[in-house]
Amino acid sequence: MEHNTDIKSLSLDELKNAIGKLGEKPYRAKQLYEWMHVKLARNYDEMTNLPKGLREKLAEQYEYTSLKEVAVQTSKIDGTKKFLFGLADGNIVESVWMQYHHGNSVCISSQVGCRMGCRFCASTIDGLERNLTPSEMLDQIYAISRSTSGRVSNVVVMGTGEPLDNYDNLIQFIHMITDGNGLNISQRNITVSTCGIVENMRRLAEEKLQITLALSLHGSTQAKRQELMPVANKYEINEVIDACRYYFDQTGRRVTFEYSLVGGVNDTDEDAENLCSLVGGLNCHVNLIPVNPIKERDYVESERRDILNFQNKLEKRHINATIRREMGRDIDGACGQLRRRHAQAMRSPVQY
Ligand code: SAH
């Protein structure tokens, strides 16, 4: 999809320009933007206060991104919903809706597939198919808002894909989802999670946004990280931590470290000690995630005792650490497993 033909990826200023070129008045751009980004219209036909002629002209010249709900699963434990959405080209992405006391949170995908190759992650097994456009990222939230009839107050870019490997589209998406003329979600309620692409972490810091940066660390030494994350062959662990420090210095935002605990791999006392030395002194928060075993790999979750012990070790050194609540465990695990299962089912229906 050409960027300039994808109308829902245009900012309000860009849209005003486009509408001007069609010989229309600027207020039409405002109306159109509101239909797309506030009223969350599914197509041009719903935009009843726009003249039919204009709607036809738009339909001829601009693609209108509207994701198709292919499947939804609802957790019986906590009400978490996982959505599979079909894109215009037939690709499928996965998004998750979670209810918390402080509001509703949506986890979106940023790419179809992923090329980062983290060993324990299901999203990367078939590699990267393509980047998502800003409108495809927005529409995951729009489609979920319509389906759940509730306001989304938090967005985490932690679904399939590496957001900093799709940098420009990510930034456009963030500007649009936080725009006062759109859903107006607070920047502070947006988290972008990266496996650690250093130059783009630094670029992001310089955007001076108030979003939270989460770094997937998963190993507390260069060697341990390399075992689990091929990206660590490109960026040395200290460079990555320096980029986190830079992010904090530029934005004043506390960085989150994600650390998936893998039984017998990165959950020992020594691992905890190394982690303390690595991040001590940094204004940060550590999120411990019991690894979600995927059937393609033989990694196992750490023992509960080891997880609590690991957290304890960090807290003793005054490093703020929480164990992530596992939402929707009963509905196909997290991290690309739902999409993968769906894709496999389509290839061989007997397994479904
Ligand atoms: N590419 C980005 C965002 C997507 S993954 C990143 O790497 O941060 C979101 C988080 O889930 C990352 O911390 C990732 O390492 C983690 N993750 C992926 N698969 C997992 C699994 N099977 N169990 C636990 N965490 C996993």
Coordinates of C-alpha atoms and ligand atoms in Angstrom, one line a residue:
M1 CA 0.0 0.0 0.0
E2 CA 1.5 3.4 -1.0
H3 CA 1.7 5.7 2.0
N4 CA 0.0 8.6 0.2
T5 CA -3.0 6.5 -0.9
D6 CA -3.7 5.3 2.7
I7 CA -5.9 8.0 4.0
K8 CA -6.1 6.8 7.6
S9 CA -2.3 7.1 7.9
L10 CA -2.4 10.9 7.2
S11 CA -2.0 13.4 10.0
L12 CA -4.6 16.2 10.1
D13 CA -2.2 18.6 8.4
E14 CA -1.4 16.1 5.7
L15 CA -5.1 15.4 5.2
K16 CA -5.9 19.1 4.9
N17 CA -3.3 19.3 2.1
A18 CA -4.8 16.3 0.4
I19 CA -8.4 17.6 0.7
G20 CA -7.2 21.0 -0.6
K21 CA -5.8 19.3 -3.7
L22 CA -9.2 17.8 -4.3
G23 CA -10.6 21.3 -4.4
E24 CA -12.5 20.9 -1.1
K25 CA -12.7 23.3 1.8
P26 CA -10.4 22.7 4.8
Y27 CA -13.3 22.1 7.2
R28 CA -14.0 18.9 5.2
A29 CA -10.6 17.6 6.3
K30 CA -11.6 18.1 9.9
Q31 CA -14.9 16.3 9.4
L32 CA -13.2 13.5 7.7
Y33 CA -10.5 13.2 10.3
E34 CA -13.1 13.0 13.0
W35 CA -15.0 10.3 11.2
M36 CA -11.8 8.2 10.9
H37 CA -10.2 8.9 14.2
V38 CA -12.9 9.8 16.7
K39 CA -16.1 8.2 15.4
L40 CA -14.1 5.2 14.1
A41 CA -16.0 4.8 10.9
R42 CA -15.5 1.5 9.1
N43 CA -15.9 3.0 5.6
Y44 CA -16.8 6.2 3.7
D45 CA -20.5 5.3 3.6
E46 CA -20.8 5.9 7.3
M47 CA -19.7 9.5 6.9
T48 CA -23.2 10.8 6.5
N49 CA -22.4 14.5 6.7
L50 CA -20.0 14.4 3.8
P51 CA -21.5 14.9 0.4
K52 CA -21.9 11.7 -1.6
G53 CA -19.8 13.1 -4.4
L54 CA -16.9 13.7 -2.1
R55 CA -17.2 10.2 -0.6
E56 CA -17.1 8.7 -4.0
K57 CA -14.1 10.8 -5.0
L58 CA -12.3 9.7 -1.8
A59 CA -13.1 6.0 -2.4
E60 CA -11.7 6.2 -5.9
Q61 CA -8.4 7.8 -4.8
Y62 CA -7.7 6.6 -1.3
E63 CA -7.5 3.2 0.3
Y64 CA -9.5 3.0 3.6
T65 CA -7.9 0.7 6.1
S66 CA -10.4 -1.3 8.0
L67 CA -9.3 -4.5 9.8
K68 CA -11.5 -7.5 9.6
E69 CA -12.2 -9.4 12.9
V70 CA -11.2 -13.0 12.1
A71 CA -11.4 -14.5 15.6
V72 CA -11.8 -13.4 19.2
Q73 CA -11.1 -15.4 22.3
T74 CA -12.1 -14.3 25.7
S75 CA -10.4 -15.6 28.9
K76 CA -12.7 -17.1 31.4
I77 CA -10.2 -16.2 34.1
D78 CA -9.8 -12.4 33.7
G79 CA -11.9 -11.4 30.7
T80 CA -8.8 -10.6 28.5
K81 CA -9.6 -10.8 24.8
K82 CA -7.3 -11.8 22.0
F83 CA -8.2 -10.6 18.6
L84 CA -7.0 -11.8 15.2
F85 CA -7.4 -9.3 12.5
G86 CA -7.3 -9.7 8.7
L87 CA -5.4 -7.0 6.7
A88 CA -6.4 -6.0 3.1
D89 CA -3.6 -8.2 1.7
G90 CA -4.8 -11.3 3.5
N91 CA -2.1 -11.1 6.3
I92 CA -3.2 -11.6 9.8
V93 CA -2.2 -9.8 13.0
E94 CA -2.8 -10.4 16.7
S95 CA -3.9 -7.8 19.3
V96 CA -4.9 -8.2 23.0
W97 CA -7.3 -6.3 25.1
M98 CA -6.9 -6.3 28.9
Q99 CA -8.9 -4.8 31.7
Y100 CA -7.1 -3.2 34.6
H101 CA -8.3 -1.1 37.5
H102 CA -6.8 1.9 35.9
G103 CA -8.5 1.4 32.6
N104 CA -8.5 -0.7 29.4
S105 CA -5.2 -1.5 27.8
V106 CA -4.5 -2.7 24.2
C107 CA -1.4 -4.6 23.1
I108 CA -0.8 -4.1 19.4
S109 CA 1.4 -5.6 16.8
S110 CA 3.8 -3.4 14.8
Q111 CA 4.8 -5.8 12.0
V112 CA 3.6 -9.0 10.3
G113 CA 6.1 -11.4 11.7
C114 CA 9.5 -10.3 12.9
R115 CA 13.1 -10.7 11.9
M116 CA 14.8 -10.4 15.3
G117 CA 14.9 -14.1 16.0
C118 CA 14.6 -14.1 19.8
R119 CA 14.9 -17.8 20.7
F120 CA 11.8 -18.1 23.0
C121 CA 9.4 -16.0 20.8
A122 CA 6.8 -17.5 18.5
S123 CA 6.4 -14.3 16.4
T124 CA 9.7 -14.6 14.8
I125 CA 9.7 -18.3 13.7
D126 CA 8.6 -17.5 10.1
G127 CA 10.6 -14.3 9.8
L128 CA 9.3 -10.8 8.8
E129 CA 6.6 -10.6 6.3
R130 CA 6.2 -6.8 6.2
N131 CA 5.8 -3.6 8.3
L132 CA 2.4 -2.4 9.4
T133 CA 1.3 1.1 8.3
P134 CA 0.3 3.7 10.8
S135 CA -3.4 3.1 10.0
E136 CA -3.0 -0.7 10.5
M137 CA -1.6 0.0 14.0
L138 CA -4.3 2.6 14.7
D139 CA -7.1 0.3 13.5
Q140 CA -6.2 -2.5 15.9
I141 CA -7.2 0.0 18.6
Y142 CA -10.2 1.3 16.7
A143 CA -11.6 -2.1 16.0
I144 CA -11.2 -3.2 19.6
S145 CA -12.8 0.0 20.9
R146 CA -15.8 -0.7 18.7
S147 CA -16.0 -4.3 19.6
T148 CA -15.7 -3.7 23.4
S149 CA -17.6 -0.4 23.4
G150 CA -15.1 1.0 25.9
R151 CA -12.5 3.6 26.0
V152 CA -8.9 2.4 25.6
S153 CA -6.7 4.4 27.9
N154 CA -3.4 2.5 27.6
V155 CA -1.5 1.2 24.6
V156 CA 1.5 -1.1 24.6
V157 CA 3.4 -1.9 21.4
M158 CA 4.4 -5.3 22.6
G159 CA 2.6 -7.6 20.1
T160 CA 4.2 -9.2 17.1
G161 CA 7.1 -7.3 15.5
E162 CA 9.9 -5.0 16.5
P163 CA 8.5 -1.4 16.6
L164 CA 11.9 0.2 16.2
D165 CA 12.4 -1.8 13.0
N166 CA 9.4 0.1 11.6
Y167 CA 10.5 3.5 13.0
D168 CA 8.8 6.1 10.8
N169 CA 5.4 4.3 10.8
L170 CA 5.7 3.9 14.6
I171 CA 6.3 7.6 15.1
Q172 CA 3.4 8.6 12.9
F173 CA 1.2 6.2 14.7
I174 CA 2.2 7.6 18.1
H175 CA 1.5 11.2 17.0
M176 CA -1.9 10.2 15.7
I177 CA -3.1 8.1 18.6
T178 CA -2.1 10.9 21.0
D179 CA -3.5 13.7 18.9
G180 CA -6.2 15.8 20.5
N181 CA -8.1 15.6 17.3
G182 CA -8.2 11.8 17.5
L183 CA -8.5 9.4 20.4
N184 CA -6.3 11.6 22.4
I185 CA -4.6 8.9 24.5
S186 CA -2.0 10.4 26.8
Q187 CA 1.6 9.9 25.7
R188 CA 2.3 8.7 29.3
N189 CA 0.0 5.8 28.7
I190 CA 1.9 4.5 25.8
T191 CA 4.7 2.0 26.0
V192 CA 7.0 0.9 23.2
S193 CA 8.9 -2.3 23.8
T194 CA 12.2 -3.0 21.9
C195 CA 14.7 -5.8 21.7
G196 CA 17.3 -3.0 21.7
I197 CA 18.1 -1.4 18.4
V198 CA 20.5 1.2 19.8
E199 CA 20.5 3.9 17.1
N200 CA 16.7 4.0 17.0
M201 CA 16.4 4.1 20.8
R202 CA 18.6 7.2 20.7
R203 CA 16.5 8.7 17.9
L204 CA 13.4 8.0 19.9
A205 CA 14.9 9.7 22.9
E206 CA 15.4 12.8 20.7
E207 CA 11.8 12.9 19.7
K208 CA 11.2 14.0 23.3
L209 CA 8.0 12.1 23.6
Q210 CA 6.6 11.3 27.0
I211 CA 6.1 7.6 26.2
T212 CA 7.6 4.8 28.2
L213 CA 10.4 2.8 26.7
A214 CA 10.6 -0.8 27.6
L215 CA 13.8 -2.7 26.9
S216 CA 13.7 -6.5 26.5
L217 CA 16.8 -7.4 28.4
H218 CA 16.3 -11.1 29.3
G219 CA 20.0 -11.6 30.0
S220 CA 22.2 -9.8 32.5
T221 CA 25.5 -10.3 30.7
Q222 CA 26.5 -10.0 27.1
A223 CA 27.0 -13.8 26.8
K224 CA 23.7 -14.7 28.4
R225 CA 21.9 -12.1 26.2
Q226 CA 23.5 -13.5 23.1
E227 CA 22.2 -17.0 23.9
L228 CA 18.6 -15.8 23.8
M229 CA 18.6 -12.8 21.5
P230 CA 20.5 -12.7 18.1
V231 CA 20.2 -8.9 18.1
A232 CA 22.7 -8.9 20.9
N233 CA 25.4 -10.0 18.4
K234 CA 25.0 -6.6 16.8
Y235 CA 24.6 -4.4 19.9
E236 CA 26.8 -4.9 23.0
I237 CA 24.8 -5.0 26.3
N238 CA 26.5 -1.8 27.7
E239 CA 25.7 0.1 24.5
V240 CA 22.0 -0.8 25.0
I241 CA 22.1 0.2 28.7
D242 CA 23.7 3.5 27.7
A243 CA 20.9 4.1 25.2
C244 CA 18.4 3.5 28.1
R245 CA 20.2 6.0 30.2
Y246 CA 20.2 8.5 27.3
Y247 CA 16.4 7.9 26.9
F248 CA 15.9 8.8 30.6
D249 CA 18.2 11.9 30.3
Q250 CA 16.4 13.2 27.3
T251 CA 12.8 12.5 28.4
G252 CA 12.8 12.2 32.2
R253 CA 10.9 9.0 31.7
R254 CA 11.8 6.0 33.8
V255 CA 12.8 3.0 31.6
T256 CA 11.3 -0.4 32.0
F257 CA 13.4 -3.6 31.7
E258 CA 11.6 -6.7 30.6
Y259 CA 13.2 -9.9 31.8
S260 CA 11.6 -13.1 30.8
L261 CA 12.6 -15.8 33.3
V262 CA 13.6 -19.0 31.6
G263 CA 14.1 -22.0 33.9
G264 CA 17.8 -22.9 34.4
V265 CA 18.9 -20.3 31.7
N266 CA 18.7 -16.9 33.3
D267 CA 17.1 -17.3 36.7
T268 CA 19.9 -18.0 39.1
D269 CA 21.3 -16.0 42.0
E270 CA 24.2 -15.1 39.9
D271 CA 21.9 -13.8 37.1
A272 CA 20.1 -11.6 39.7
E273 CA 23.4 -10.3 41.0
N274 CA 24.6 -9.4 37.5
L275 CA 21.3 -7.7 36.7
C276 CA 21.7 -5.6 39.9
S277 CA 25.2 -4.5 38.8
L278 CA 24.0 -3.8 35.3
V279 CA 21.0 -1.6 36.0
G280 CA 21.8 -0.3 39.5
G281 CA 21.9 3.5 39.7
L282 CA 19.5 3.8 36.7
N283 CA 16.1 5.1 37.2
C284 CA 14.2 2.0 36.1
H285 CA 11.7 -0.6 36.8
V286 CA 12.2 -4.3 36.2
N287 CA 9.3 -6.4 34.9
L288 CA 9.8 -10.1 35.5
I289 CA 7.9 -12.2 33.0
P290 CA 7.7 -16.0 33.6
V291 CA 8.5 -17.2 30.1
N292 CA 5.6 -18.5 28.2
P293 CA 6.8 -21.9 26.8
I294 CA 6.2 -22.3 23.0
K295 CA 6.0 -25.7 21.5
E296 CA 8.6 -25.0 18.9
R297 CA 11.3 -24.6 21.6
D298 CA 12.2 -26.5 24.8
Y299 CA 12.4 -23.5 27.1
V300 CA 10.6 -23.9 30.4
E301 CA 9.2 -21.5 32.9
S302 CA 11.2 -20.9 36.1
E303 CA 10.0 -22.4 39.3
R304 CA 7.7 -20.1 41.3
R305 CA 10.3 -20.2 44.2
D306 CA 13.1 -19.1 41.8
I307 CA 11.0 -16.2 40.4
L308 CA 10.2 -14.9 43.9
N309 CA 13.8 -15.3 45.0
F310 CA 14.9 -13.4 41.9
Q311 CA 12.5 -10.6 42.7
N312 CA 13.7 -10.5 46.3
K313 CA 17.3 -10.2 45.3
L314 CA 16.5 -7.2 43.1
E315 CA 14.4 -5.5 45.8
K316 CA 17.1 -6.0 48.4
R317 CA 19.4 -3.9 46.1
H318 CA 16.6 -1.3 45.9
I319 CA 15.7 -2.1 42.3
N320 CA 12.0 -1.9 41.7
A321 CA 10.8 -5.2 40.4
T322 CA 7.4 -6.7 39.7
I323 CA 6.3 -10.0 38.4
R324 CA 4.0 -9.5 35.5
R325 CA 0.5 -10.7 36.0
E326 CA -0.2 -13.3 33.3
M327 CA -3.4 -12.3 31.6
G328 CA -5.3 -14.6 29.4
R329 CA -3.2 -17.7 30.1
D330 CA -6.1 -19.9 29.1
I331 CA -6.4 -18.4 25.6
D332 CA -3.4 -19.5 23.6
G333 CA -0.6 -17.9 25.5
A334 CA 0.9 -14.6 24.5
C335 CA 3.5 -13.5 22.0
G336 CA 2.3 -14.5 18.6
Q337 CA 1.1 -17.9 19.5
L338 CA -2.5 -17.3 18.6
R339 CA -1.7 -16.0 15.2
R340 CA 0.7 -18.9 14.6
R341 CA -1.9 -21.5 15.6
H342 CA -4.4 -19.8 13.3
A343 CA -2.0 -19.9 10.4
Q344 CA -1.2 -23.5 11.0
A345 CA -4.9 -24.3 11.2
M346 CA -5.5 -22.7 7.9
R347 CA -2.9 -24.9 6.3
S348 CA -4.1 -28.1 7.9
P349 CA -7.7 -27.8 9.2
V350 CA -7.6 -31.2 11.0
Q351 CA -5.4 -29.7 13.7
Y352 CA -7.8 -26.9 14.6
Ligands
SAH1 N1 10.1 -6.7 19.6 C1 9.7 -6.1 20.8 C2 8.3 -6.2 21.2 C3 7.5 -7.5 21.1 S1 7.7 -8.8 22.3 C4 10.6 -6.5 22.0 O1 11.4 -7.4 21.7 O2 10.6 -6.0 23.0 C5 7.1 -8.2 23.8 C6 7.8 -8.9 25.0 O3 7.5 -10.2 25.1 C7 9.3 -8.8 24.8 O4 10.0 -8.5 26.0 C8 9.6 -10.3 24.4 O5 11.0 -10.6 24.6 C9 8.7 -11.0 25.2 N2 8.4 -12.4 24.8 C10 8.3 -12.9 23.6 N3 8.0 -14.2 23.6 C11 7.9 -14.5 24.9 C12 7.6 -15.8 25.5 N4 7.4 -16.9 24.9 N5 7.6 -15.7 26.9 C13 7.8 -14.6 27.6 N6 8.0 -13.4 27.0 C14 8.1 -13.4 25.7

